[in-house]
Tab-separated table of C-alpha atoms in Angstrom:
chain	number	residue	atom	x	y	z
A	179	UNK	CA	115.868	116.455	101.652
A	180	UNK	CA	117.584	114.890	104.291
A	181	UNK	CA	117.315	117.750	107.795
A	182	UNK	CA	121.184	116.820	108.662
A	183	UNK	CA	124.446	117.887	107.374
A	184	UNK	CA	127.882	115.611	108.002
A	185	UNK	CA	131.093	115.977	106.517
A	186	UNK	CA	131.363	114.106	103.113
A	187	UNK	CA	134.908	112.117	104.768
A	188	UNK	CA	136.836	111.418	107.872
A	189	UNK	CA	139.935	109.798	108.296
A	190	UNK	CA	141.015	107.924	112.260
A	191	UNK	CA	143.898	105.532	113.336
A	192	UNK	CA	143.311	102.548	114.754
A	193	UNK	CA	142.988	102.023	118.479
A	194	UNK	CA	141.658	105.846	118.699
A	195	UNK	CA	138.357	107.340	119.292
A	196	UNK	CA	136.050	108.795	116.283
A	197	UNK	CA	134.552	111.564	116.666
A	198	UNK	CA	131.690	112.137	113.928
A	199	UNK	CA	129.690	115.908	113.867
A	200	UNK	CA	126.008	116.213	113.046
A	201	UNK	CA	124.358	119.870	112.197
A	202	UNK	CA	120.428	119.428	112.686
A	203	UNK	CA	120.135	122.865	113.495
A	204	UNK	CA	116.005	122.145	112.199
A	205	UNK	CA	115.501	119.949	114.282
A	206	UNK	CA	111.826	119.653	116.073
A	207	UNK	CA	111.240	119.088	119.453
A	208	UNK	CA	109.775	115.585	119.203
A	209	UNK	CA	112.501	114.196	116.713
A	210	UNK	CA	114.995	111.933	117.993
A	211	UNK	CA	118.567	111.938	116.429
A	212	UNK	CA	119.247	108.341	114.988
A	213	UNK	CA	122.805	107.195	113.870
A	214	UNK	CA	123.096	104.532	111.023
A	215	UNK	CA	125.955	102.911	109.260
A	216	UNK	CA	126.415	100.513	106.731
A	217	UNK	CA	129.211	98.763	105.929
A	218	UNK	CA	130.492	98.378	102.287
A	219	UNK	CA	127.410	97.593	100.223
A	220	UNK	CA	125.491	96.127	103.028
A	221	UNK	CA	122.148	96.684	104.482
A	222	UNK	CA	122.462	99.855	106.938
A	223	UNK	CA	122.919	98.695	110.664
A	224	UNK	CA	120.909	100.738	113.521
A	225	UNK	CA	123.991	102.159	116.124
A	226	UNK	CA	122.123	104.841	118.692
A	227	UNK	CA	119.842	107.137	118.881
A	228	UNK	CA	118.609	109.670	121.342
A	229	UNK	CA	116.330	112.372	122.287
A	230	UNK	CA	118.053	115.300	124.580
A	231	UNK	CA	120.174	113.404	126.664
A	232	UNK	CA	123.520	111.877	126.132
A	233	UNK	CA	123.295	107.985	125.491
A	234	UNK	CA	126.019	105.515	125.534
A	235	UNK	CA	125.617	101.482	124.450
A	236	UNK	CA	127.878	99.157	123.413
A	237	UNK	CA	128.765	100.321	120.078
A	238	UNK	CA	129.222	104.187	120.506
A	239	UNK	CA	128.010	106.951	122.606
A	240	UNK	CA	125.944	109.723	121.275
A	241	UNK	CA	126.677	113.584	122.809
A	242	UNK	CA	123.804	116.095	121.794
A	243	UNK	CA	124.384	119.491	122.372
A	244	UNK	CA	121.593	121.219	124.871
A	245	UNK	CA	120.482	123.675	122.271
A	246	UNK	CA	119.649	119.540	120.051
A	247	UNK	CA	121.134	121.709	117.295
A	248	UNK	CA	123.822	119.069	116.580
A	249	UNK	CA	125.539	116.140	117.677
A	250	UNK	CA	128.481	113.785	117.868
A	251	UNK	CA	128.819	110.399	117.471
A	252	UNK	CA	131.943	108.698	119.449
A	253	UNK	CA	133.363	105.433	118.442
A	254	UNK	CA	135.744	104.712	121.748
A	255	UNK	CA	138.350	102.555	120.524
A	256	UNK	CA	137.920	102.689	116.157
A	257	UNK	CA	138.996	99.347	114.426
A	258	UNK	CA	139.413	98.945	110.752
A	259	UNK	CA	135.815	96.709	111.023
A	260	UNK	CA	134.361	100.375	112.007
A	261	UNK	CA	135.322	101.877	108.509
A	262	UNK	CA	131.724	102.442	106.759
A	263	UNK	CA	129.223	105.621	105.805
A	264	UNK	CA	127.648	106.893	109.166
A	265	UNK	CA	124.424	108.376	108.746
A	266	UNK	CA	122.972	110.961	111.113
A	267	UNK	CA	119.428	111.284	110.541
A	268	UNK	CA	116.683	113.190	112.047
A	269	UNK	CA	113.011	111.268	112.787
A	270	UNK	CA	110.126	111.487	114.890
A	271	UNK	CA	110.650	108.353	117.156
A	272	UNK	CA	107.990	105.219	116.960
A	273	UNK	CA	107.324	102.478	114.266
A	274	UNK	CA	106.717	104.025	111.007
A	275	UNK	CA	106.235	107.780	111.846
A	276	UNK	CA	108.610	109.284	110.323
A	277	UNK	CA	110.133	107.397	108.208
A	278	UNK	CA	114.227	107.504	107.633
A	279	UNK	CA	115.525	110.063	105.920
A	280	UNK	CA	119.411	109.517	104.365
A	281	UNK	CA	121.706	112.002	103.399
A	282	UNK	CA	125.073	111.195	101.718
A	283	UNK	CA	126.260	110.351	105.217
A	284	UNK	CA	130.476	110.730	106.561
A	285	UNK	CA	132.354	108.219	104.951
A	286	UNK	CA	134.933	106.965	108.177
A	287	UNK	CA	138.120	105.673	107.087
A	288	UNK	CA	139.780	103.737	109.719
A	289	UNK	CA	143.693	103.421	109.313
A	290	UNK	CA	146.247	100.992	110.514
B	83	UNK	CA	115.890	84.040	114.016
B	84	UNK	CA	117.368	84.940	110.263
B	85	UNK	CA	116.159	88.592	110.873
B	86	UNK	CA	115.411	90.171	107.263
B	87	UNK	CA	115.713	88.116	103.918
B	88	UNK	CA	115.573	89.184	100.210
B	89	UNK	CA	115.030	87.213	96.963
B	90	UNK	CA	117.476	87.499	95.057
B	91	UNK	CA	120.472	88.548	95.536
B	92	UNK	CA	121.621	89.984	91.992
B	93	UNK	CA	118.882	90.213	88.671
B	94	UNK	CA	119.508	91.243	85.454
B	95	UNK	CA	116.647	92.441	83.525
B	96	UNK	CA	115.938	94.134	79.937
B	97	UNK	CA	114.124	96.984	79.696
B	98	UNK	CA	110.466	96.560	79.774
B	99	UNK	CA	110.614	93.143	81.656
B	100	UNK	CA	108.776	92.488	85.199
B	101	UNK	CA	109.390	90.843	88.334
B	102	UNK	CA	108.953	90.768	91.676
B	103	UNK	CA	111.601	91.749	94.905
B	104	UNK	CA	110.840	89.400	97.770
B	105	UNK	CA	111.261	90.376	101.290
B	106	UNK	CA	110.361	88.254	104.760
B	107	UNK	CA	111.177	89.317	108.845
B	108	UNK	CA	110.495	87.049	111.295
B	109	UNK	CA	110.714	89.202	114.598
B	110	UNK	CA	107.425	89.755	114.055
B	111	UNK	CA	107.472	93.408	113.486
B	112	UNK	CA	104.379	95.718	112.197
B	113	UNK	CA	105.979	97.878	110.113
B	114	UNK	CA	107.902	97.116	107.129
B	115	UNK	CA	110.392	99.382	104.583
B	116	UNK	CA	111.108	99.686	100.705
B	117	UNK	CA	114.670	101.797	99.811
B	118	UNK	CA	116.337	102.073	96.888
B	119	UNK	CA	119.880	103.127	96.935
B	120	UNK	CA	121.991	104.528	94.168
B	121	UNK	CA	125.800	105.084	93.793
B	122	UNK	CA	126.979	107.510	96.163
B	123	UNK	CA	123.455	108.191	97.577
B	124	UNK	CA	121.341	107.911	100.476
B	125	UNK	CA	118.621	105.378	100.918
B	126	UNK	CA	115.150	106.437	99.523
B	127	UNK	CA	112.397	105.361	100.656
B	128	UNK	CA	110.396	103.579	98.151
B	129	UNK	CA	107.157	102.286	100.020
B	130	UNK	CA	106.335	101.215	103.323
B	131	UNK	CA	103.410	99.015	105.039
B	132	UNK	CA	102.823	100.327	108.596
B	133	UNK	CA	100.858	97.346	109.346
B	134	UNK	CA	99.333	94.333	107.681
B	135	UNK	CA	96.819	95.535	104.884
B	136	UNK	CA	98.224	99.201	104.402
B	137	UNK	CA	100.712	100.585	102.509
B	138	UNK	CA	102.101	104.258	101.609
B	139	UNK	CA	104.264	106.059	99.087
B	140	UNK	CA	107.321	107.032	100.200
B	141	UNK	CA	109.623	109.419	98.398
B	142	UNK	CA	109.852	107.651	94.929
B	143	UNK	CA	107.255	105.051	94.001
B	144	UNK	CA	106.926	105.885	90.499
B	145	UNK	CA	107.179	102.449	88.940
B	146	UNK	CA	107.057	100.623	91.561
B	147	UNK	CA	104.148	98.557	93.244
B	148	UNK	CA	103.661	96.873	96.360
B	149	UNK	CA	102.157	94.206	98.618
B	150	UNK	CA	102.012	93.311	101.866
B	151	UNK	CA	100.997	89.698	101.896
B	152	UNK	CA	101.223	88.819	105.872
B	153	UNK	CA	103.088	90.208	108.468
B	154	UNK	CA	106.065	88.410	107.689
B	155	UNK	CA	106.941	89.408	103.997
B	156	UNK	CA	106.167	92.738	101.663
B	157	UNK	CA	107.056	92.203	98.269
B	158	UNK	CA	108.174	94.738	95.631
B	159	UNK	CA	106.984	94.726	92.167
B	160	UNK	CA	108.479	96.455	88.708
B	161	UNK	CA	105.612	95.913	86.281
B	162	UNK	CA	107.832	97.138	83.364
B	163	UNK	CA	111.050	97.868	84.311
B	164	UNK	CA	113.673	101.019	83.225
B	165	UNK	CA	117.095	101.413	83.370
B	166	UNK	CA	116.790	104.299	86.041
B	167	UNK	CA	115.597	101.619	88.072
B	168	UNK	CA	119.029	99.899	87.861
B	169	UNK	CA	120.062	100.017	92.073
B	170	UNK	CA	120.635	98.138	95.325
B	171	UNK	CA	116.896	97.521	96.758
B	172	UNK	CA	116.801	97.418	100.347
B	173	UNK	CA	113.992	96.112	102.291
B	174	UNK	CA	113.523	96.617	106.253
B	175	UNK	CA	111.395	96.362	109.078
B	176	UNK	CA	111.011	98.227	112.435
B	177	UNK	CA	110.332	97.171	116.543
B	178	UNK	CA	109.285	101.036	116.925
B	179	UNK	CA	112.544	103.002	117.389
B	180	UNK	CA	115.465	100.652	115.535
B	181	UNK	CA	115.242	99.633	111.589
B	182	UNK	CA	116.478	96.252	110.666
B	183	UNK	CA	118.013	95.906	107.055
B	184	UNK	CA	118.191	92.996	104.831
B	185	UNK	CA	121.205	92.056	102.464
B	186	UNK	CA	120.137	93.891	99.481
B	187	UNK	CA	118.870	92.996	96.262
B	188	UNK	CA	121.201	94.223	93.266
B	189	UNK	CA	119.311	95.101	90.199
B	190	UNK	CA	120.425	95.639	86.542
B	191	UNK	CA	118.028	97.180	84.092
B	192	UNK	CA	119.200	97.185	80.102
């Protein structure tokens, strides 16, 4: 069973920032927290991930909490390109240890 | 660099038929992924090849074999297929921390 638990649906607006939760209040002290997303029936598509600290790339930023109980994944500026399933998911980091676990992910509707 | 391909896109097969899911990386990557992915659902992981010449189960490999030829391509075999095997088969392959996805292969069992 996937370690993580995400609301089933969220709706934004266009032009504002997404804010998706993450409950891994399991979570091990050598698991990373990885964000996924995939995009109508396409493969999923790797977005962040991070270990205690807060990490920001080009995509989204990634604010865990400093108990690693949960996390949030911000989309800046959401476009209606950004509407997809977001997966959190909880993994020892490296190559194939630990391999990805999915849940039923937050489904992000993006609105004009 | 094409990243992750799979042959073919969409099959149809009858119940009881074989065939084999084909799936090639070229970024030279060790480890390699087999998901399935049903309506509404997570991935599950189906098999995976950490490196050349090994393989594991993963979460559901009833039905399902596999082989890693190479480092470049880990196919997916259904030796006699079933309709609960009727899903989206994604294959993938890792640089250590990120997982890169192929298109999907689509697969109809009657």
């Amino acid at each position: 069973d996937a370690k993580t638990t995400q609301p089933p649906s969220m709706d934004c607006a266009e032009g504002r920032a997404a804010n998706l939760p993450c409950n891994h209040s399991t979570i091990s002290g050598n698991e990373y927290v990885y964000w996924y997303r995939q995009i109508h029936s396409q493969g999923p598509q790797y977005i962040i991930h991070g270990l205690k600290n807060n990490e920001t790339n080009e995509m989204a930023s990634l604010i865990i909490t400093e108990d690693r109980k949960s996390s949030t994944l911000i989309l800046p500026h959401a476009t209606l390109r950004d509407t997809a399933v977001y997966y959190c998911i909880v993994r020892v980091g490296g190559g194939s240890q630990g391999n990805l676990i999915f849940g039923k992910g937050t489904k992000l509707s993006v609105k004009p | 660099n094409a990243g992750v391909t799979q042959t073919p896109k969409f099959q149809v097969l009858k119940t009881g038929q074989s065939m084999t899911l084909q799936c090639a990386q070229d970024m030279n990557h060790n480890s390699m992924y087999w998901y399935r992915q049903d309506p509404g659902m997570g991935l599950r992981l189906i098999y995976y090849s950490a490196s050349e010449g090994t393989t594991d189960k993963g979460e559901v490999p009833n039905g399902y074999n596999v082989s890693r030829l190479n480092k470049r391509e880990f196919s997916l075999r259904l030796e006699s297929a079933a309709p609960s095997q009727t899903s989206v088969y994604f294959c993938a392959s890792t640089d250590y921390n990120e997982q890169f996805f192929g298109p999907g292969t689509r697969l109809t069992v009657l």
